[in-house]
PDB file of C-alpha atoms and ligand atoms in Angstrom:
ATOM      1  CA  UNK K   1      25.507 -12.448 -15.332  1.00  0.00           C
ATOM      2  CA  UNK K   2      25.912 -12.555 -11.548  1.00  0.00           C
ATOM      3  CA  UNK K   3      23.191 -14.278  -9.548  1.00  0.00           C
ATOM      4  CA  UNK K   4      21.885 -10.899  -8.331  1.00  0.00           C
ATOM      5  CA  UNK K   5      21.868  -9.352 -11.817  1.00  0.00           C
ATOM      6  CA  UNK K   6      20.036 -12.445 -12.993  1.00  0.00           C
ATOM      7  CA  UNK K   7      17.492 -12.097 -10.163  1.00  0.00           C
ATOM      8  CA  UNK K   8      16.931  -8.408 -10.910  1.00  0.00           C
ATOM      9  CA  UNK K   9      16.179  -9.526 -14.437  1.00  0.00           C
ATOM     10  CA  UNK K  10      13.649 -12.305 -13.756  1.00  0.00           C
ATOM     11  CA  UNK K  11      11.992 -11.279 -10.501  1.00  0.00           C
ATOM     12  CA  UNK K  12       9.977  -8.290 -11.846  1.00  0.00           C
ATOM     13  CA  UNK K  13       8.527 -10.377 -14.651  1.00  0.00           C
ATOM     14  CA  UNK K  14       7.662 -13.228 -12.300  1.00  0.00           C
ATOM     15  CA  UNK K  15       6.055 -11.013  -9.636  1.00  0.00           C
ATOM     16  CA  UNK K  16       4.132  -9.073 -12.281  1.00  0.00           C
ATOM     17  CA  UNK K  17       2.867 -12.300 -13.846  1.00  0.00           C
ATOM     18  CA  UNK K  18       1.939 -13.650 -10.393  1.00  0.00           C
ATOM     19  CA  UNK K  19      -0.287 -10.609  -9.925  1.00  0.00           C
ATOM     20  CA  UNK K  20      -2.123 -10.732 -13.221  1.00  0.00           C
ATOM     21  CA  UNK K  21      -2.443 -14.501 -13.375  1.00  0.00           C
ATOM     22  CA  UNK K  22      -3.332 -14.608  -9.632  1.00  0.00           C
ATOM     23  CA  UNK K  23      -0.853 -17.406  -9.028  1.00  0.00           C
ATOM     24  CA  UNK K  24       1.368 -17.276  -5.947  1.00  0.00           C
ATOM     25  CA  UNK K  25       5.097 -17.775  -6.412  1.00  0.00           C
ATOM     26  CA  UNK K  26       8.023 -18.835  -4.223  1.00  0.00           C
ATOM     27  CA  UNK K  27       9.721 -16.194  -2.091  1.00  0.00           C
ATOM     28  CA  UNK K  28      12.892 -14.674  -3.600  1.00  0.00           C
ATOM     29  CA  UNK K  29      16.234 -16.330  -2.927  1.00  0.00           C
ATOM     30  CA  UNK K  30      18.323 -14.550  -0.251  1.00  0.00           C
ATOM     31  CA  UNK K  31      21.194 -12.205  -1.065  1.00  0.00           C
ATOM     32  CA  UNK K  32      19.544  -9.041  -2.324  1.00  0.00           C
ATOM     33  CA  UNK K  33      19.818  -5.639  -0.642  1.00  0.00           C
ATOM     34  CA  UNK K  34      16.961  -3.242   0.133  1.00  0.00           C
ATOM     35  CA  UNK K  35      18.025  -1.150  -2.865  1.00  0.00           C
ATOM     36  CA  UNK K  36      17.844  -4.267  -5.068  1.00  0.00           C
ATOM     37  CA  UNK K  37      14.348  -4.956  -3.724  1.00  0.00           C
ATOM     38  CA  UNK K  38      13.216  -1.428  -4.633  1.00  0.00           C
ATOM     39  CA  UNK K  39      14.845  -1.851  -8.056  1.00  0.00           C
ATOM     40  CA  UNK K  40      12.617  -4.903  -8.578  1.00  0.00           C
ATOM     41  CA  UNK K  41       9.565  -2.932  -7.380  1.00  0.00           C
ATOM     42  CA  UNK K  42      10.370  -0.092  -9.803  1.00  0.00           C
ATOM     43  CA  UNK K  43      10.748  -2.558 -12.671  1.00  0.00           C
ATOM     44  CA  UNK K  44       7.313  -4.070 -11.940  1.00  0.00           C
ATOM     45  CA  UNK K  45       5.740  -0.599 -11.884  1.00  0.00           C
ATOM     46  CA  UNK K  46       7.536   0.293 -15.138  1.00  0.00           C
ATOM     47  CA  UNK K  47       6.017  -2.786 -16.783  1.00  0.00           C
ATOM     48  CA  UNK K  48       2.561  -1.776 -15.566  1.00  0.00           C
ATOM     49  CA  UNK K  49       2.957   1.846 -16.670  1.00  0.00           C
ATOM     50  CA  UNK K  50       4.012   0.457 -20.034  1.00  0.00           C
ATOM     51  CA  UNK K  51       0.626  -1.268 -20.213  1.00  0.00           C
ATOM     52  CA  UNK K  52      -1.143   2.057 -19.679  1.00  0.00           C
ATOM     53  CA  UNK K  53      -1.563   2.196 -15.889  1.00  0.00           C
ATOM     54  CA  UNK K  54      -0.881   5.561 -14.274  1.00  0.00           C
ATOM     55  CA  UNK K  55       0.670   6.345 -10.905  1.00  0.00           C
ATOM     56  CA  UNK K  56      -1.991   7.332  -8.362  1.00  0.00           C
ATOM     57  CA  UNK K  57       0.115   7.743  -5.221  1.00  0.00           C
ATOM     58  CA  UNK K  58       2.245   5.978  -2.651  1.00  0.00           C
ATOM     59  CA  UNK K  59       1.575   3.773   0.358  1.00  0.00           C
ATOM     60  CA  UNK K  60       3.510   3.169   3.511  1.00  0.00           C
ATOM     61  CA  UNK K  61       3.638  -0.269   5.074  1.00  0.00           C
ATOM     62  CA  UNK K  62       4.392  -1.412   8.613  1.00  0.00           C
ATOM     63  CA  UNK K  63       3.843   1.968  10.241  1.00  0.00           C
ATOM     64  CA  UNK K  64       1.949   0.273  13.089  1.00  0.00           C
ATOM     65  CA  UNK K  65       3.087  -2.321  15.620  1.00  0.00           C
ATOM     66  CA  UNK K  66      -0.060  -4.325  14.848  1.00  0.00           C
ATOM     67  CA  UNK K  67       1.038  -4.793  11.245  1.00  0.00           C
ATOM     68  CA  UNK K  68       4.692  -5.435  12.094  1.00  0.00           C
ATOM     69  CA  UNK K  69       3.694  -8.102  14.586  1.00  0.00           C
ATOM     70  CA  UNK K  70       1.202  -9.712  12.208  1.00  0.00           C
ATOM     71  CA  UNK K  71       3.742 -10.045   9.401  1.00  0.00           C
ATOM     72  CA  UNK K  72       6.928 -10.507  11.453  1.00  0.00           C
ATOM     73  CA  UNK K  73       8.822  -7.515  10.063  1.00  0.00           C
ATOM     74  CA  UNK K  74       9.915  -4.292  11.709  1.00  0.00           C
ATOM     75  CA  UNK K  75      10.766  -1.651   9.135  1.00  0.00           C
ATOM     76  CA  UNK K  76       8.655   0.924   7.361  1.00  0.00           C
ATOM     77  CA  UNK K  77       8.416   0.262   3.615  1.00  0.00           C
ATOM     78  CA  UNK K  78       6.913   2.088   0.651  1.00  0.00           C
ATOM     79  CA  UNK K  79       4.891   0.872  -2.317  1.00  0.00           C
ATOM     80  CA  UNK K  80       3.307   2.489  -5.372  1.00  0.00           C
ATOM     81  CA  UNK K  81      -0.398   2.860  -6.194  1.00  0.00           C
ATOM     82  CA  UNK K  82      -1.798   2.949  -9.730  1.00  0.00           C
ATOM     83  CA  UNK K  83      -5.135   4.156 -11.074  1.00  0.00           C
ATOM     84  CA  UNK K  84      -6.456   0.723 -12.050  1.00  0.00           C
ATOM     85  CA  UNK K  85      -6.174  -0.456  -8.439  1.00  0.00           C
ATOM     86  CA  UNK K  86      -8.422   2.310  -7.095  1.00  0.00           C
ATOM     87  CA  UNK K  87     -11.954   1.052  -6.383  1.00  0.00           C
ATOM     88  CA  UNK K  88     -14.724   3.666  -6.066  1.00  0.00           C
ATOM     89  CA  UNK K  89     -15.964   4.138  -2.501  1.00  0.00           C
ATOM     90  CA  UNK K  90     -18.887   1.750  -1.930  1.00  0.00           C
ATOM     91  CA  UNK K  91     -17.958  -0.201  -5.051  1.00  0.00           C
ATOM     92  CA  UNK K  92     -17.801  -3.902  -5.778  1.00  0.00           C
ATOM     93  CA  UNK K  93     -14.547  -5.677  -6.457  1.00  0.00           C
ATOM     94  CA  UNK K  94     -14.253  -9.132  -7.932  1.00  0.00           C
ATOM     95  CA  UNK K  95     -12.372 -11.549  -5.694  1.00  0.00           C
ATOM     96  CA  UNK K  96     -11.062 -13.172  -8.878  1.00  0.00           C
ATOM     97  CA  UNK K  97      -8.557 -10.293  -9.136  1.00  0.00           C
ATOM     98  CA  UNK K  98      -6.657 -11.552  -6.102  1.00  0.00           C
ATOM     99  CA  UNK K  99      -4.746 -14.581  -4.807  1.00  0.00           C
ATOM    100  CA  UNK K 100      -5.398 -14.489  -1.026  1.00  0.00           C
ATOM    101  CA  UNK K 101      -6.547 -10.924  -0.327  1.00  0.00           C
ATOM    102  CA  UNK K 102      -6.720  -9.209   3.039  1.00  0.00           C
ATOM    103  CA  UNK K 103      -8.188  -5.836   3.917  1.00  0.00           C
ATOM    104  CA  UNK K 104      -7.031  -3.223   6.409  1.00  0.00           C
ATOM    105  CA  UNK K 105      -8.115   0.216   7.626  1.00  0.00           C
ATOM    106  CA  UNK K 106      -6.028   3.167   6.463  1.00  0.00           C
ATOM    107  CA  UNK K 107      -5.887   6.951   6.579  1.00  0.00           C
ATOM    108  CA  UNK K 108      -5.394   8.656   3.200  1.00  0.00           C
ATOM    109  CA  UNK K 109      -3.908  12.089   2.506  1.00  0.00           C
ATOM    110  CA  UNK K 110      -4.318  13.960  -0.779  1.00  0.00           C
ATOM    111  CA  UNK K 111      -1.459  15.940  -2.312  1.00  0.00           C
ATOM    112  CA  UNK K 112      -2.461  19.405  -3.519  1.00  0.00           C
ATOM    113  CA  UNK K 113       0.683  20.179  -5.521  1.00  0.00           C
ATOM    114  CA  UNK K 114       3.579  18.437  -7.229  1.00  0.00           C
ATOM    115  CA  UNK K 115       6.529  17.840  -4.894  1.00  0.00           C
ATOM    116  CA  UNK K 116      10.074  18.646  -5.945  1.00  0.00           C
ATOM    117  CA  UNK K 117      11.992  15.779  -4.362  1.00  0.00           C
ATOM    118  CA  UNK K 118      15.222  17.782  -4.698  1.00  0.00           C
ATOM    119  CA  UNK K 119      13.891  20.686  -2.619  1.00  0.00           C
ATOM    120  CA  UNK K 120      15.325  20.202   0.902  1.00  0.00           C
ATOM    121  CA  UNK K 121      12.591  22.489   2.305  1.00  0.00           C
ATOM    122  CA  UNK K 122       9.719  20.428   0.845  1.00  0.00           C
ATOM    123  CA  UNK K 123       7.049  19.877   3.510  1.00  0.00           C
ATOM    124  CA  UNK K 124       4.602  17.144   2.596  1.00  0.00           C
ATOM    125  CA  UNK K 125       2.135  17.986   5.364  1.00  0.00           C
ATOM    126  CA  UNK K 126       1.888  21.573   4.098  1.00  0.00           C
ATOM    127  CA  UNK K 127       1.311  20.204   0.588  1.00  0.00           C
ATOM    128  CA  UNK K 128      -1.682  18.013   1.466  1.00  0.00           C
ATOM    129  CA  UNK K 129      -5.138  19.553   1.399  1.00  0.00           C
ATOM    130  CA  UNK K 130      -7.408  16.694   2.457  1.00  0.00           C
ATOM    131  CA  UNK K 131      -7.613  13.542   4.527  1.00  0.00           C
ATOM    132  CA  UNK K 132     -10.003  10.600   4.269  1.00  0.00           C
ATOM    133  CA  UNK K 133     -10.793   7.205   5.752  1.00  0.00           C
ATOM    134  CA  UNK K 134      -9.546   4.503   3.409  1.00  0.00           C
ATOM    135  CA  UNK K 135      -9.321   0.749   2.951  1.00  0.00           C
ATOM    136  CA  UNK K 136      -6.416  -1.123   1.457  1.00  0.00           C
ATOM    137  CA  UNK K 137      -6.713  -4.575  -0.046  1.00  0.00           C
ATOM    138  CA  UNK K 138      -3.332  -6.247   0.165  1.00  0.00           C
ATOM    139  CA  UNK K 139      -2.461  -9.472  -1.637  1.00  0.00           C
ATOM    140  CA  UNK K 140       0.982 -10.951  -1.353  1.00  0.00           C
ATOM    141  CA  UNK K 141       2.155 -12.521  -4.560  1.00  0.00           C
ATOM    142  CA  UNK K 142       4.129 -15.017  -2.436  1.00  0.00           C
ATOM    143  CA  UNK K 143       2.953 -18.434  -1.419  1.00  0.00           C
ATOM    144  CA  UNK K 144       1.056 -18.574   1.887  1.00  0.00           C
ATOM    145  CA  UNK K 145       1.317 -14.774   2.295  1.00  0.00           C
ATOM    146  CA  UNK K 146       4.813 -15.357   3.746  1.00  0.00           C
ATOM    147  CA  UNK K 147       7.728 -13.063   3.049  1.00  0.00           C
ATOM    148  CA  UNK K 148      10.885 -11.412   4.308  1.00  0.00           C
ATOM    149  CA  UNK K 149      11.133  -7.618   4.414  1.00  0.00           C
ATOM    150  CA  UNK K 150      13.032  -7.648   1.113  1.00  0.00           C
ATOM    151  CA  UNK K 151      10.511  -9.974  -0.535  1.00  0.00           C
ATOM    152  CA  UNK K 152       7.613  -7.676   0.346  1.00  0.00           C
ATOM    153  CA  UNK K 153       9.451  -4.533  -0.809  1.00  0.00           C
ATOM    154  CA  UNK K 154      10.081  -6.202  -4.176  1.00  0.00           C
ATOM    155  CA  UNK K 155       6.389  -7.194  -4.296  1.00  0.00           C
ATOM    156  CA  UNK K 156       5.295  -3.525  -4.168  1.00  0.00           C
ATOM    157  CA  UNK K 157       4.425  -3.808  -0.469  1.00  0.00           C
ATOM    158  CA  UNK K 158       1.597  -6.287  -1.272  1.00  0.00           C
ATOM    159  CA  UNK K 159      -0.434  -3.426  -2.811  1.00  0.00           C
ATOM    160  CA  UNK K 160      -3.462  -4.770  -4.661  1.00  0.00           C
ATOM    161  CA  UNK K 161      -6.371  -2.294  -4.426  1.00  0.00           C
ATOM    162  CA  UNK K 162      -7.533   0.676  -2.388  1.00  0.00           C
ATOM    163  CA  UNK K 163     -10.661   2.666  -1.644  1.00  0.00           C
ATOM    164  CA  UNK K 164     -10.762   6.268  -0.452  1.00  0.00           C
ATOM    165  CA  UNK K 165     -13.799   7.650   1.372  1.00  0.00           C
ATOM    166  CA  UNK K 166     -15.034  11.242   1.228  1.00  0.00           C
ATOM    167  CA  UNK K 167     -12.221  13.780   1.577  1.00  0.00           C
ATOM    168  CA  UNK K 168     -12.296  16.218   4.511  1.00  0.00           C
ATOM    169  CA  UNK K 169     -10.153  19.358   4.775  1.00  0.00           C
ATOM    170  CA  UNK K 170      -6.895  18.363   6.477  1.00  0.00           C
ATOM    171  CA  UNK K 171      -6.954  21.153   9.110  1.00  0.00           C
ATOM    172  CA  UNK K 172      -8.260  19.134  12.069  1.00  0.00           C
ATOM    173  CA  UNK K 173      -6.062  16.895  14.221  1.00  0.00           C
ATOM    174  CA  UNK K 174      -6.675  13.253  13.334  1.00  0.00           C
ATOM    175  CA  UNK K 175      -4.083  12.059  15.830  1.00  0.00           C
ATOM    176  CA  UNK K 176      -6.043   9.790  18.130  1.00  0.00           C
ATOM    177  CA  UNK K 177      -9.291   8.840  16.460  1.00  0.00           C
ATOM    178  CA  UNK K 178     -11.076   5.549  16.921  1.00  0.00           C
ATOM    179  CA  UNK K 179     -10.800   3.207  13.943  1.00  0.00           C
ATOM    180  CA  UNK K 180     -13.286   0.376  13.399  1.00  0.00           C
ATOM    181  CA  UNK K 181     -13.154  -2.208  10.635  1.00  0.00           C
ATOM    182  CA  UNK K 182     -16.408  -4.106  10.030  1.00  0.00           C
ATOM    183  CA  UNK K 183     -17.309  -7.054   7.826  1.00  0.00           C
ATOM    184  CA  UNK K 184     -21.018  -7.379   7.050  1.00  0.00           C
ATOM    185  CA  UNK K 185     -21.706  -5.033   9.957  1.00  0.00           C
ATOM    186  CA  UNK K 186     -19.688  -6.914  12.610  1.00  0.00           C
ATOM    187  CA  UNK K 187     -16.611  -5.222  14.077  1.00  0.00           C
ATOM    188  CA  UNK K 188     -13.508  -7.310  13.312  1.00  0.00           C
ATOM    189  CA  UNK K 189     -10.714  -4.883  14.265  1.00  0.00           C
ATOM    190  CA  UNK K 190     -10.775  -1.865  16.565  1.00  0.00           C
ATOM    191  CA  UNK K 191      -7.893   0.567  16.939  1.00  0.00           C
ATOM    192  CA  UNK K 192      -6.776   4.162  16.875  1.00  0.00           C
ATOM    193  CA  UNK K 193      -5.100   6.381  14.309  1.00  0.00           C
ATOM    194  CA  UNK K 194      -2.415   6.826  16.988  1.00  0.00           C
ATOM    195  CA  UNK K 195      -1.236   3.300  16.121  1.00  0.00           C
ATOM    196  CA  UNK K 196       0.231   4.780  12.904  1.00  0.00           C
ATOM    197  CA  UNK K 197       3.692   6.019  13.995  1.00  0.00           C
ATOM    198  CA  UNK K 198       2.069   7.627  17.081  1.00  0.00           C
ATOM    199  CA  UNK K 199       0.171  10.024  14.775  1.00  0.00           C
ATOM    200  CA  UNK K 200      -0.781   9.417  11.132  1.00  0.00           C
ATOM    201  CA  UNK K 201       0.608  12.820  10.096  1.00  0.00           C
ATOM    202  CA  UNK K 202       4.083  11.420  10.912  1.00  0.00           C
ATOM    203  CA  UNK K 203       3.623   9.204   7.892  1.00  0.00           C
ATOM    204  CA  UNK K 204       4.118  12.244   5.659  1.00  0.00           C
ATOM    205  CA  UNK K 205       7.755  13.147   6.466  1.00  0.00           C
ATOM    206  CA  UNK K 206       8.545   9.413   6.641  1.00  0.00           C
ATOM    207  CA  UNK K 207       7.086   8.964   3.178  1.00  0.00           C
ATOM    208  CA  UNK K 208       8.917  11.979   1.745  1.00  0.00           C
ATOM    209  CA  UNK K 209      12.241  10.600   2.975  1.00  0.00           C
ATOM    210  CA  UNK K 210      11.542   7.255   1.323  1.00  0.00           C
ATOM    211  CA  UNK K 211      10.239   8.824  -1.895  1.00  0.00           C
ATOM    212  CA  UNK K 212      13.480  10.826  -2.136  1.00  0.00           C
ATOM    213  CA  UNK K 213      15.667   7.870  -1.411  1.00  0.00           C
ATOM    214  CA  UNK K 214      13.929   5.592  -3.901  1.00  0.00           C
ATOM    215  CA  UNK K 215      13.042   8.178  -6.576  1.00  0.00           C
ATOM    216  CA  UNK K 216       9.273   7.907  -6.381  1.00  0.00           C
ATOM    217  CA  UNK K 217       7.315  10.845  -7.818  1.00  0.00           C
ATOM    218  CA  UNK K 218       4.724  12.700  -5.743  1.00  0.00           C
ATOM    219  CA  UNK K 219       2.267  14.682  -7.852  1.00  0.00           C
ATOM    220  CA  UNK K 220      -0.792  16.866  -7.293  1.00  0.00           C
ATOM    221  CA  UNK K 221      -3.832  14.658  -6.748  1.00  0.00           C
ATOM    222  CA  UNK K 222      -1.809  11.655  -5.595  1.00  0.00           C
ATOM    223  CA  UNK K 223      -3.128   9.646  -2.681  1.00  0.00           C
ATOM    224  CA  UNK K 224      -0.864   8.767   0.232  1.00  0.00           C
ATOM    225  CA  UNK K 225      -1.841   5.790   2.381  1.00  0.00           C
ATOM    226  CA  UNK K 226      -0.326   6.201   5.839  1.00  0.00           C
ATOM    227  CA  UNK K 227      -0.374   2.483   6.720  1.00  0.00           C
ATOM    228  CA  UNK K 228      -2.896   0.293   8.488  1.00  0.00           C
ATOM    229  CA  UNK K 229      -3.848   1.124  12.061  1.00  0.00           C
ATOM    230  CA  UNK K 230      -4.746  -2.515  12.867  1.00  0.00           C
ATOM    231  CA  UNK K 231      -3.876  -5.973  11.614  1.00  0.00           C
ATOM    232  CA  UNK K 232      -5.358  -6.985   8.249  1.00  0.00           C
ATOM    233  CA  UNK K 233      -8.234  -9.491   7.993  1.00  0.00           C
ATOM    234  CA  UNK K 234      -9.130 -11.879   5.149  1.00  0.00           C
ATOM    235  CA  UNK K 235     -11.107 -10.193   2.358  1.00  0.00           C
ATOM    236  CA  UNK K 236     -13.922 -12.372   1.063  1.00  0.00           C
ATOM    237  CA  UNK K 237     -17.463 -12.007  -0.243  1.00  0.00           C
ATOM    238  CA  UNK K 238     -19.254  -9.319   1.741  1.00  0.00           C
ATOM    239  CA  UNK K 239     -19.255  -5.668   2.700  1.00  0.00           C
ATOM    240  CA  UNK K 240     -16.231  -4.192   4.462  1.00  0.00           C
ATOM    241  CA  UNK K 241     -16.366  -0.763   6.073  1.00  0.00           C
ATOM    242  CA  UNK K 242     -13.847   1.413   7.870  1.00  0.00           C
ATOM    243  CA  UNK K 243     -15.179   3.990  10.304  1.00  0.00           C
ATOM    244  CA  UNK K 244     -12.848   6.669  11.666  1.00  0.00           C
ATOM    245  CA  UNK K 245     -14.261   8.842  14.448  1.00  0.00           C
ATOM    246  CA  UNK K 246     -14.876  12.372  13.235  1.00  0.00           C
ATOM    247  CA  UNK K 247     -13.573  11.568   9.768  1.00  0.00           C
ATOM    248  CA  UNK K 248     -16.229   9.310   8.241  1.00  0.00           C
ATOM    249  CA  UNK K 249     -16.271   5.940   6.533  1.00  0.00           C
ATOM    250  CA  UNK K 250     -15.338   4.122   3.362  1.00  0.00           C
ATOM    251  CA  UNK K 251     -16.588   0.776   2.091  1.00  0.00           C
ATOM    252  CA  UNK K 252     -15.987  -1.905  -0.492  1.00  0.00           C
ATOM    253  CA  UNK K 253     -17.826  -5.115  -1.299  1.00  0.00           C
ATOM    254  CA  UNK K 254     -16.059  -8.288  -2.299  1.00  0.00           C
ATOM    255  CA  UNK K 255     -18.018 -10.265  -4.900  1.00  0.00           C
ATOM    256  CA  UNK K 256     -17.381 -13.751  -6.310  1.00  0.00           C
TER     257      UNK K 256
HETATM  258  C1  OOG P   1       2.542  -5.571   3.468  1.00  0.00           C
HETATM  259  C2  OOG P   1       1.812  -4.262   3.392  1.00  0.00           C
HETATM  260  C3  OOG P   1       1.782  -3.492   4.700  1.00  0.00           C
HETATM  261  C4  OOG P   1       0.466  -1.637   5.888  1.00  0.00           C
HETATM  262  O1  OOG P   1      -0.486  -0.840   5.817  1.00  0.00           O
HETATM  263  O2  OOG P   1       1.125  -1.817   6.912  1.00  0.00           O
HETATM  264  C5  OOG P   1       0.791  -2.394   4.647  1.00  0.00           C
HETATM  265  C6  OOG P   1       1.696  -6.704   3.990  1.00  0.00           C
HETATM  266  O3  OOG P   1       1.230  -6.658   5.126  1.00  0.00           O
HETATM  267  O4  OOG P   1       1.539  -7.677   3.229  1.00  0.00           O
HETATM  268  O5  OOG P   1       0.183  -2.099   3.631  1.00  0.00           O
HETATM  269 MG1   MG P   2      -1.596  -0.936   4.055  1.00  0.00          MG
END
């Protein structure tokens, strides 16, 4: 086996085990391509689906300058969400599920219909029927939350858990709405939905292009996370809320 074939073989198992044993691992050795990194991501998701998890949607990463600067990368990436990682709005989540979790404010879109990735006329924006404030808990499986772009793609874009607030009809323009992230009532990050690619709705065609390229299904009811509008903050014991002007709020409580 070549070194890359060998890596494609062991990396999914190691990253998957890192997640469910909550033990950080070393970053991947250099030499893989972006397509290799997505192959590793797909193999991790296949293992999880094999254990009974179901796909719940897709997430974009690094759609804001704040996130790119925080993590030192500069390319939009995509990761996959599963049902077991969705926390009910206002719910508790045990910190024992994570290695070194962080939380960030997101905008979520809901898909109304299945998307045919082979249809060149597919229009994701026209196929969403609702939008909501959301929170994403990210948790790199790599030591010290350090990674290259390819490492983080392989690690399913650090996806760990997500919370979606009450859905609103997607008719209104959510292009430049204030975003506030609070921990136990204190504001820790303030931003605007405009930080997400200039307008969060731009996440939808960007996501469709990536879903096509990497063969990621988009089905009715799936949630699309457009990417964080601000930097992420550590997620510990306490109540975290995201407030988006005119859209509402979502919350999650970290418990020991
Ligand atoms: C990768 C995930 C990035 C976002 O919203 O930009 C992301 C990370 O920061 O570890 O989810
Ligand atoms: Mg995110």
